[in-house]
């Protein structure tokens, strides 16, 4: 099998990996030990594999790993600051928003994408932003409460820009 | 799934992308967002050409209308002022229904057209906007009306070409109305049926032109030509709308599948067309 | 005030931190040296005999380490149902067989160095099939001349193999004939339910390896580690003592993992290759190679007096279990025993045929036969009430089971055998009904006639349901506790946390009993080497049965603690109590010793380990109750039904952790909504699944959920630990009938088939129009 070199920053750490040109980001991340990235459908339908690439929430199962060359990838493992949980993580615990927890990394990262962009979302905006993550346990009620509660906290997260150049607005 | 891919290219220009595609011996595949390509899992692909760095992500005003680069994402369409202002914002509205934020952040207009799904949601608004597609191959660039592109998409002439941009002409003056209607089974869904419509009325409330496009009810999205003709020149009222809604049912050829039966789809063409034309009428200032 | 410190409190989930930080907690979250990837070759035919199978090319492929067909493995008839021995399900399944019975059935299995190689090896296996006529439609399964699905002679416990009948049930109390004769009004209707799939976000996954002692380690996402150990031993013909089952964090089960589905074949590949092997279902495979809810045709007949008193009810069911009889009679038994006794009718009859078809296998699924039964019963009851001119709420108030009642049908219908009578010792159903009715605005909305002109019509409907808490006389569990030097306790339970929070609830029960804070309880669950026996997580048993065992074990350990304290504080045991991590005297002197000092004293001075264990079972299965009220909006042009508001009021006994209890209700309602409206695994005429993916199998998502009001009506169940019963299953039963009834209220059509698809609503509306949409006709109801 042909291989290529991938240089990427994952959770703030520069990495240099050897990958197949057709490898998908989900497989590469799990192979490299980022088990918080979950495999739920491999078709972009469940959102369990959500990661942030340059601040943008994507399904890592649909993204060729070669595409993240030079990008910053954030997985759930990189969200907490040492022992200090991100407010979204804390809110998920306080509101009982994680049941089995399989969808939880995807949910939290989708919420992170939203709050970075829109720190005070309405409930509808939360539901829309999170809609790409399916959950079979919670009925979505407590996750929505948790994200709204996290949004009310004084925001202390680094905001990333996601606007690519060249788009007229 | 893509174990047999040998190389991943990231061309920095259209010219380079076209050259790589031509050199791919039929086994090179263009990747934009990858949301269709990866799901389909084409085992014959040996080279992947990522066009998201080829300068194709743009939305430009162009003589009142606009030009949209093929690699522009759904998310960019949704939020662009230019697209929101174009044709009542139906293209932006359609883009906002194309899957989750994870999908819409990477899925492109080019991929939506090139993939050729009959249910692709951008196609009906683009048909109603009379959009034109620009394609490029080793021989150069060509312009094609979107309907023609859809029909010829799979043919030899187009298979080796790159979709470069989509242009929509200037919206046509005052008293226009536009609508995009999508019926899914849940909030996030592939269209069971989708309908886009646009029209313009004169001072007397007569329809100067009308366009109706329907998706997921034929092998590709279609314009309802006969219905459009029947509308032209008529006064835009409830009866005209009802007749048009009946009319489209004769122009579609839906199939039965796990999403819906043909009969239901046909009936929904009626309902959605009526709703679309009613919305157009309201925008055009016609009381029904 | 109960004075409780940990039970009844919304503590954070004990394992929550690792979930929100993405710590490697699930089965798949390990990487083992030399691990192979196992794959099953699924049958492309619904029914066929393997005439020839040649694996030589597959075996020759570089990177392939094992290829197994029926020729290579022991032939042991068994059931995959994770039930207590002796399992009531037929022994009709083989590790691998020369016959395949549904599209997706196992033909062969390979283990190779990568997924790609394994998939390629599957393509290299040459199989000649003799394709047999298939039975897909369950109504044709018993017909003369229908293909016989289990013609093999060695299967056992099949009710009537030559007619494809896996199981048959007939039970009657009183005489329904007499009951119908004495009734003023008898109504009979037919209902149909469909195939719903569990779709846990984590598909089935198992990793097996041989430990240094040569024992087979099975790391698996299972609700039933102990049953799995026993069954794998039986199938692979190795001693139970040489198997070690570990259940890591599970990504949801819902009954689908109350099955031994991959563990046997993965173990066989490990034994054959002597290498670690991982097997997991892809999402597509999960849809049709794992289990689903039994489709049923239900005929329900009820007789009532003019004043609304129910005299007799009769339910006749035809169900299909698919190609294998996993959970066949037990699920269907529940359709009768947990459903009919909701009404205090003196005469009841339940009859059921469970037939084989060449379709994906049905199994245990949250609700376990009740969603089907309650859909029929509660829709029929609504119709009867409307016909009698009664408010359905009044009809329920009048007829539902009450505190002190004995349900005799359960005595006749146990887990595949005679059961035990069920006595209602706690019942919050009346309050459930009243509070859910209030939440939905029943009194006003029921009267207010839906506006006549818009294409959007609104209506409200209701349903009452119940369930059990453990299987009476069958389910049992054990727990073990030992004290550590720092005054913490190590709790070992065989119970399997499916994701619903059992580890937290069991820790809370231990902490409450021992008088320590929750952080002082460290729990290990579901590991057959480390933890004592537990039947597993099913039948809503964990809180009441496993929790009962924990409470007993903790009680014994508490007694040991108090004895040590008594010596240390020089006070009699009956004047001691513990709370907040210390033991103190209850007399005026107020002496106290910390748990830490006490532990050090016991271990290093008195030289003994404070520890004990206990087992627990119940001879009754206390029912949790639920009232579900729904408000819907029907689009009369598209047939789409939009649920605007759903209120679910549940009596779970005591809610050990109210926040988690609410979460169970919300999750069950979401599944119930999908069951009612959008979810169905559809097969074509040849038994092939048409929508094995989330794109076309539509679960409810974030934007689909209606406004949801969850109400907990707590009661005190004498048989449960701290008064707890169960909660996770019962709320799934109500949404379908409540929505169907609300649709009737909105537009006057009766829906008797699930899921309630827009097309069917529209067709019914067109058929009924205009009479039933006539406002006066509606008012008359
Ligand atoms: C979960 C999910 C939900 C979805 N929901 C919707 C929905 O609601 N509505 C909808 O319309 N679609 C939906 N889609 C489909 C998909 O997202 C869209 O069709 C999308 O626009 C495809 O764009 P892409 O950039 O990802 O295409 P890719 O996957 O990158 O490409 C698709 C095809 O087009 C070719 N191609 C791409 N760009 C070009 C180009 N510039 N020139 C020539 N050929 C090109 C590729 O070679 C490939 O064959 C969904 C997909 C998923 C996975
Ligand atoms: S695994 Fe990527 S969306 Fe499901
Ligand atoms: S918590 Fe289990 S899938 Fe969401």
Coordinates of C-alpha atoms in Angstrom, one line a residue, chain C residues 85-381:
Chain C
X85 CA -30.7 -21.4 32.4
X86 CA -32.6 -23.3 31.2
X87 CA -33.5 -20.7 28.6
X88 CA -37.2 -20.8 27.6
X89 CA -36.3 -20.0 24.0
X90 CA -36.0 -22.8 21.5
X91 CA -32.5 -24.3 20.9
X92 CA -32.6 -23.8 17.1
X93 CA -29.4 -21.9 16.4
X94 CA -25.9 -23.2 15.4
X95 CA -22.6 -21.5 15.5
X96 CA -22.4 -22.1 11.8
X97 CA -24.8 -24.3 9.8
X98 CA -25.2 -25.8 6.3
X99 CA -28.5 -24.0 6.0
X100 CA -29.1 -20.3 6.0
X101 CA -32.5 -18.9 7.1
X102 CA -32.4 -15.2 6.5
X103 CA -30.6 -12.6 4.5
X104 CA -27.7 -11.9 6.8
X105 CA -27.5 -15.3 8.4
X106 CA -23.9 -16.6 9.0
X107 CA -22.4 -18.5 6.1
X108 CA -18.7 -18.4 7.1
X109 CA -16.3 -16.3 9.2
X110 CA -12.8 -15.1 8.6
X111 CA -10.1 -13.5 10.7
X112 CA -7.5 -11.5 8.9
X113 CA -4.9 -8.8 9.6
X114 CA -7.0 -5.9 8.5
X115 CA -10.6 -5.2 7.7
X116 CA -9.8 -4.8 4.1
X117 CA -8.2 -8.2 3.9
X118 CA -11.0 -9.8 5.8
X119 CA -13.5 -8.3 3.4
X120 CA -11.5 -9.5 0.4
X121 CA -11.3 -13.0 1.9
X122 CA -15.1 -13.1 2.2
X123 CA -15.3 -12.3 -1.5
X124 CA -13.0 -15.2 -2.2
X125 CA -15.2 -17.8 -0.5
X126 CA -17.0 -19.8 -3.1
X127 CA -20.5 -20.9 -2.1
X128 CA -23.1 -22.8 -4.1
X129 CA -26.5 -22.4 -2.7
X130 CA -29.6 -24.4 -3.3
X131 CA -32.1 -21.6 -2.9
X132 CA -35.2 -22.7 -1.1
X133 CA -38.6 -21.2 -1.2
X134 CA -38.7 -18.5 1.6
X135 CA -41.4 -17.5 4.0
X136 CA -41.3 -13.8 4.5
X137 CA -44.9 -12.9 5.3
X138 CA -45.8 -14.2 8.8
X139 CA -49.4 -14.7 7.8
X140 CA -48.3 -17.4 5.4
X141 CA -45.9 -19.2 7.8
X142 CA -48.3 -21.7 9.1
X143 CA -50.1 -22.3 5.8
X144 CA -50.0 -25.8 4.5
X145 CA -47.1 -26.3 2.1
X146 CA -45.1 -23.4 3.5
X147 CA -41.4 -24.1 3.4
X148 CA -40.2 -25.5 6.7
X149 CA -37.5 -23.3 8.2
X150 CA -36.3 -25.5 10.9
X151 CA -36.3 -29.0 9.4
X152 CA -33.1 -30.0 11.1
X153 CA -33.9 -32.8 13.6
X154 CA -31.5 -31.7 16.4
X155 CA -33.2 -28.5 17.3
X156 CA -35.2 -28.7 20.5
X157 CA -38.0 -26.8 22.3
X158 CA -39.7 -25.8 19.0
X159 CA -43.4 -25.9 19.5
X160 CA -44.4 -27.3 16.0
X161 CA -41.5 -27.2 13.6
X162 CA -43.5 -28.6 10.6
X163 CA -45.8 -25.6 10.7
X164 CA -43.0 -23.1 11.6
X165 CA -44.4 -22.4 15.0
X166 CA -41.7 -21.5 17.4
X167 CA -44.0 -21.1 20.4
X168 CA -47.6 -21.1 21.3
X169 CA -49.4 -19.6 24.3
X170 CA -53.0 -20.0 25.5
X171 CA -54.1 -18.7 28.9
X172 CA -57.5 -17.8 30.2
X173 CA -58.8 -16.6 33.5
X174 CA -62.5 -16.7 34.1
X175 CA -64.4 -17.2 30.9
X176 CA -64.3 -14.6 28.2
X177 CA -67.3 -16.3 26.5
X178 CA -69.3 -15.6 29.5
X179 CA -67.8 -12.1 29.9
X180 CA -68.8 -11.1 26.3
X181 CA -72.3 -12.5 26.8
X182 CA -72.7 -10.4 29.9
X183 CA -71.4 -7.3 28.1
X184 CA -73.6 -4.6 26.7
X185 CA -71.0 -3.6 24.1
X186 CA -68.3 -5.7 22.5
X187 CA -65.7 -4.4 20.1
X188 CA -63.1 -6.3 18.2
X189 CA -60.3 -4.7 16.1
X190 CA -57.1 -5.8 14.4
X191 CA -53.8 -4.0 14.8
X192 CA -50.4 -4.4 13.2
X193 CA -47.0 -3.5 14.4
X194 CA -43.7 -3.5 12.7
X195 CA -40.0 -4.2 12.9
X196 CA -38.1 -1.6 15.0
X197 CA -34.4 -1.9 15.5
X198 CA -32.5 -1.0 18.7
X199 CA -29.8 1.1 17.0
X200 CA -27.6 1.5 19.9
X201 CA -25.1 4.1 18.8
X202 CA -22.4 1.6 19.6
X203 CA -23.0 -1.4 17.3
X204 CA -22.4 -4.9 18.7
X205 CA -18.7 -5.4 19.3
X206 CA -16.5 -8.1 20.8
X207 CA -12.8 -8.6 21.2
X208 CA -11.4 -12.0 22.2
X209 CA -8.0 -13.2 23.1
X210 CA -6.2 -15.9 25.0
X211 CA -4.7 -14.9 28.3
X212 CA -1.3 -16.2 29.4
X213 CA -3.0 -19.1 31.0
X214 CA -4.8 -20.0 27.8
X215 CA -8.2 -18.9 29.0
X216 CA -10.5 -17.2 26.5
X217 CA -11.0 -13.6 27.4
X218 CA -14.2 -12.0 25.9
X219 CA -14.3 -8.3 26.0
X220 CA -17.8 -7.5 24.9
X221 CA -20.6 -5.0 24.8
X222 CA -23.2 -7.2 26.5
X223 CA -26.1 -6.9 28.9
X224 CA -25.6 -10.4 30.0
X225 CA -21.9 -11.3 30.7
X226 CA -22.8 -14.3 32.8
X227 CA -25.2 -15.9 30.4
X228 CA -22.8 -15.2 27.6
X229 CA -20.0 -17.1 29.5
X230 CA -22.3 -20.0 30.0
X231 CA -23.5 -20.1 26.4
X232 CA -20.1 -19.6 24.8
X233 CA -18.8 -22.5 26.9
X234 CA -21.7 -24.6 25.8
X235 CA -21.3 -23.7 22.1
X236 CA -17.5 -24.0 21.9
X237 CA -17.5 -26.9 24.2
X238 CA -15.0 -25.5 26.6
X239 CA -15.4 -25.3 30.4
X240 CA -17.0 -22.1 31.9
X241 CA -13.9 -21.9 34.1
X242 CA -11.8 -21.3 31.0
X243 CA -13.8 -18.2 29.9
X244 CA -13.5 -14.7 31.3
X245 CA -16.1 -12.2 30.1
X246 CA -15.4 -8.5 30.6
X247 CA -18.1 -5.9 29.9
X248 CA -16.5 -2.5 29.5
X249 CA -18.6 0.7 29.2
X250 CA -21.5 0.0 26.9
X251 CA -22.8 2.3 24.2
X252 CA -26.4 1.4 24.7
X253 CA -28.2 -1.9 24.6
X254 CA -32.0 -1.6 24.9
X255 CA -32.3 -5.4 24.8
X256 CA -30.4 -5.8 21.6
X257 CA -27.4 -6.8 23.7
X258 CA -29.3 -9.3 25.8
X259 CA -28.0 -11.7 23.2
X260 CA -24.9 -13.7 22.6
X261 CA -24.4 -12.5 19.0
X262 CA -20.7 -12.2 18.2
X263 CA -19.0 -13.7 21.3
X264 CA -19.3 -17.3 20.1
X265 CA -18.0 -16.8 16.6
X266 CA -15.3 -14.4 17.7
X267 CA -14.2 -16.9 20.4
X268 CA -14.1 -19.6 17.7
X269 CA -11.9 -17.5 15.5
X270 CA -9.6 -16.7 18.4
X271 CA -9.3 -20.4 19.2
X272 CA -8.6 -21.2 15.6
X273 CA -6.0 -18.4 15.0
X274 CA -4.6 -18.2 18.5
X275 CA -4.6 -14.4 18.0
X276 CA -6.7 -11.6 19.4
X277 CA -9.7 -11.1 17.2
X278 CA -12.0 -8.1 17.0
X279 CA -15.5 -8.4 15.5
X280 CA -17.9 -5.6 15.2
X281 CA -21.1 -5.0 13.2
X282 CA -21.1 -2.2 10.7
X283 CA -24.1 0.0 11.1
X284 CA -25.7 -1.8 8.1
X285 CA -25.0 -5.2 9.6
X286 CA -26.4 -4.0 13.0
X287 CA -29.7 -3.3 11.3
X288 CA -30.3 -6.8 10.0
X289 CA -27.8 -9.2 11.5
X290 CA -28.6 -8.1 15.1
X291 CA -32.0 -8.2 16.6
X292 CA -35.2 -6.2 16.3
X293 CA -38.7 -5.8 17.8
X294 CA -41.1 -8.6 17.0
X295 CA -43.7 -7.6 14.4
X296 CA -47.2 -8.6 15.5
X297 CA -50.7 -8.8 14.2
X298 CA -53.0 -8.4 17.2
X299 CA -56.8 -9.0 17.3
X300 CA -58.2 -7.5 20.4
X301 CA -61.7 -7.9 21.7
X302 CA -63.2 -6.2 24.7
X303 CA -66.6 -6.4 26.4
X304 CA -67.9 -3.6 28.6
X305 CA -71.1 -2.7 30.4
X306 CA -73.0 0.4 29.4
X307 CA -71.5 2.3 32.3
X308 CA -68.0 1.5 31.0
X309 CA -67.0 -1.3 33.3
X310 CA -64.7 -3.7 31.5
X311 CA -65.9 -7.3 31.8
X312 CA -63.8 -9.3 29.4
X313 CA -60.8 -8.8 27.2
X314 CA -59.3 -11.1 24.7
X315 CA -56.1 -10.7 22.8
X316 CA -55.1 -13.0 19.9
X317 CA -51.6 -12.5 18.5
X318 CA -49.7 -13.7 15.6
X319 CA -46.0 -12.7 15.9
X320 CA -42.9 -13.5 14.0
X321 CA -39.5 -14.2 15.6
X322 CA -37.8 -14.2 12.3
X323 CA -35.4 -17.1 11.5
X324 CA -34.6 -18.0 15.1
X325 CA -36.7 -18.2 18.2
X326 CA -34.7 -15.9 20.4
X327 CA -37.0 -14.6 23.1
X328 CA -40.0 -15.8 21.1
X329 CA -42.4 -17.0 23.7
X330 CA -41.2 -14.7 26.5
X331 CA -41.6 -11.5 24.6
X332 CA -45.0 -12.6 23.3
X333 CA -46.0 -13.8 26.8
X334 CA -45.5 -10.3 28.0
X335 CA -47.8 -9.0 25.3
X336 CA -50.5 -10.7 27.3
X337 CA -49.4 -10.8 30.9
X338 CA -48.2 -7.3 31.3
X339 CA -50.9 -5.7 29.1
X340 CA -54.3 -7.2 29.8
X341 CA -54.2 -7.0 33.6
X342 CA -54.1 -3.2 33.4
X343 CA -57.9 -3.5 33.4
X344 CA -59.7 -5.2 36.2
X345 CA -61.7 -7.5 34.0
X346 CA -62.7 -10.8 35.6
X347 CA -62.4 -12.6 32.3
X348 CA -59.3 -12.5 30.2
X349 CA -57.9 -14.7 27.4
X350 CA -54.6 -14.5 25.7
X351 CA -53.6 -16.6 22.7
X352 CA -50.5 -16.3 20.7
X353 CA -48.7 -18.1 17.9
X354 CA -45.1 -17.1 17.4
X355 CA -43.9 -18.2 13.9
X356 CA -40.7 -18.5 12.1
X357 CA -40.1 -16.5 8.9
X358 CA -37.0 -16.1 6.8
X359 CA -36.5 -12.6 8.1
X360 CA -34.1 -10.9 10.5
X361 CA -34.3 -12.3 14.0
X362 CA -36.4 -10.5 16.6
X363 CA -35.4 -10.4 20.2
X364 CA -35.6 -8.5 23.4
X365 CA -36.3 -4.8 23.0
X366 CA -37.1 -2.3 25.7
X367 CA -40.7 -2.9 26.5
X368 CA -40.4 -6.6 25.7
X369 CA -43.7 -7.2 24.0
X370 CA -45.6 -4.5 25.8
X371 CA -45.4 -1.7 23.1
X372 CA -47.3 -3.9 20.7
X373 CA -49.9 -5.0 23.2
X374 CA -50.5 -1.5 24.6
X375 CA -50.8 -0.1 21.2
X376 CA -53.7 -2.4 20.5
X377 CA -55.3 -2.2 23.9
X378 CA -55.1 1.5 24.5
X379 CA -56.3 2.3 21.0
X380 CA -59.2 0.0 21.4
X381 CA -60.1 1.3 24.8

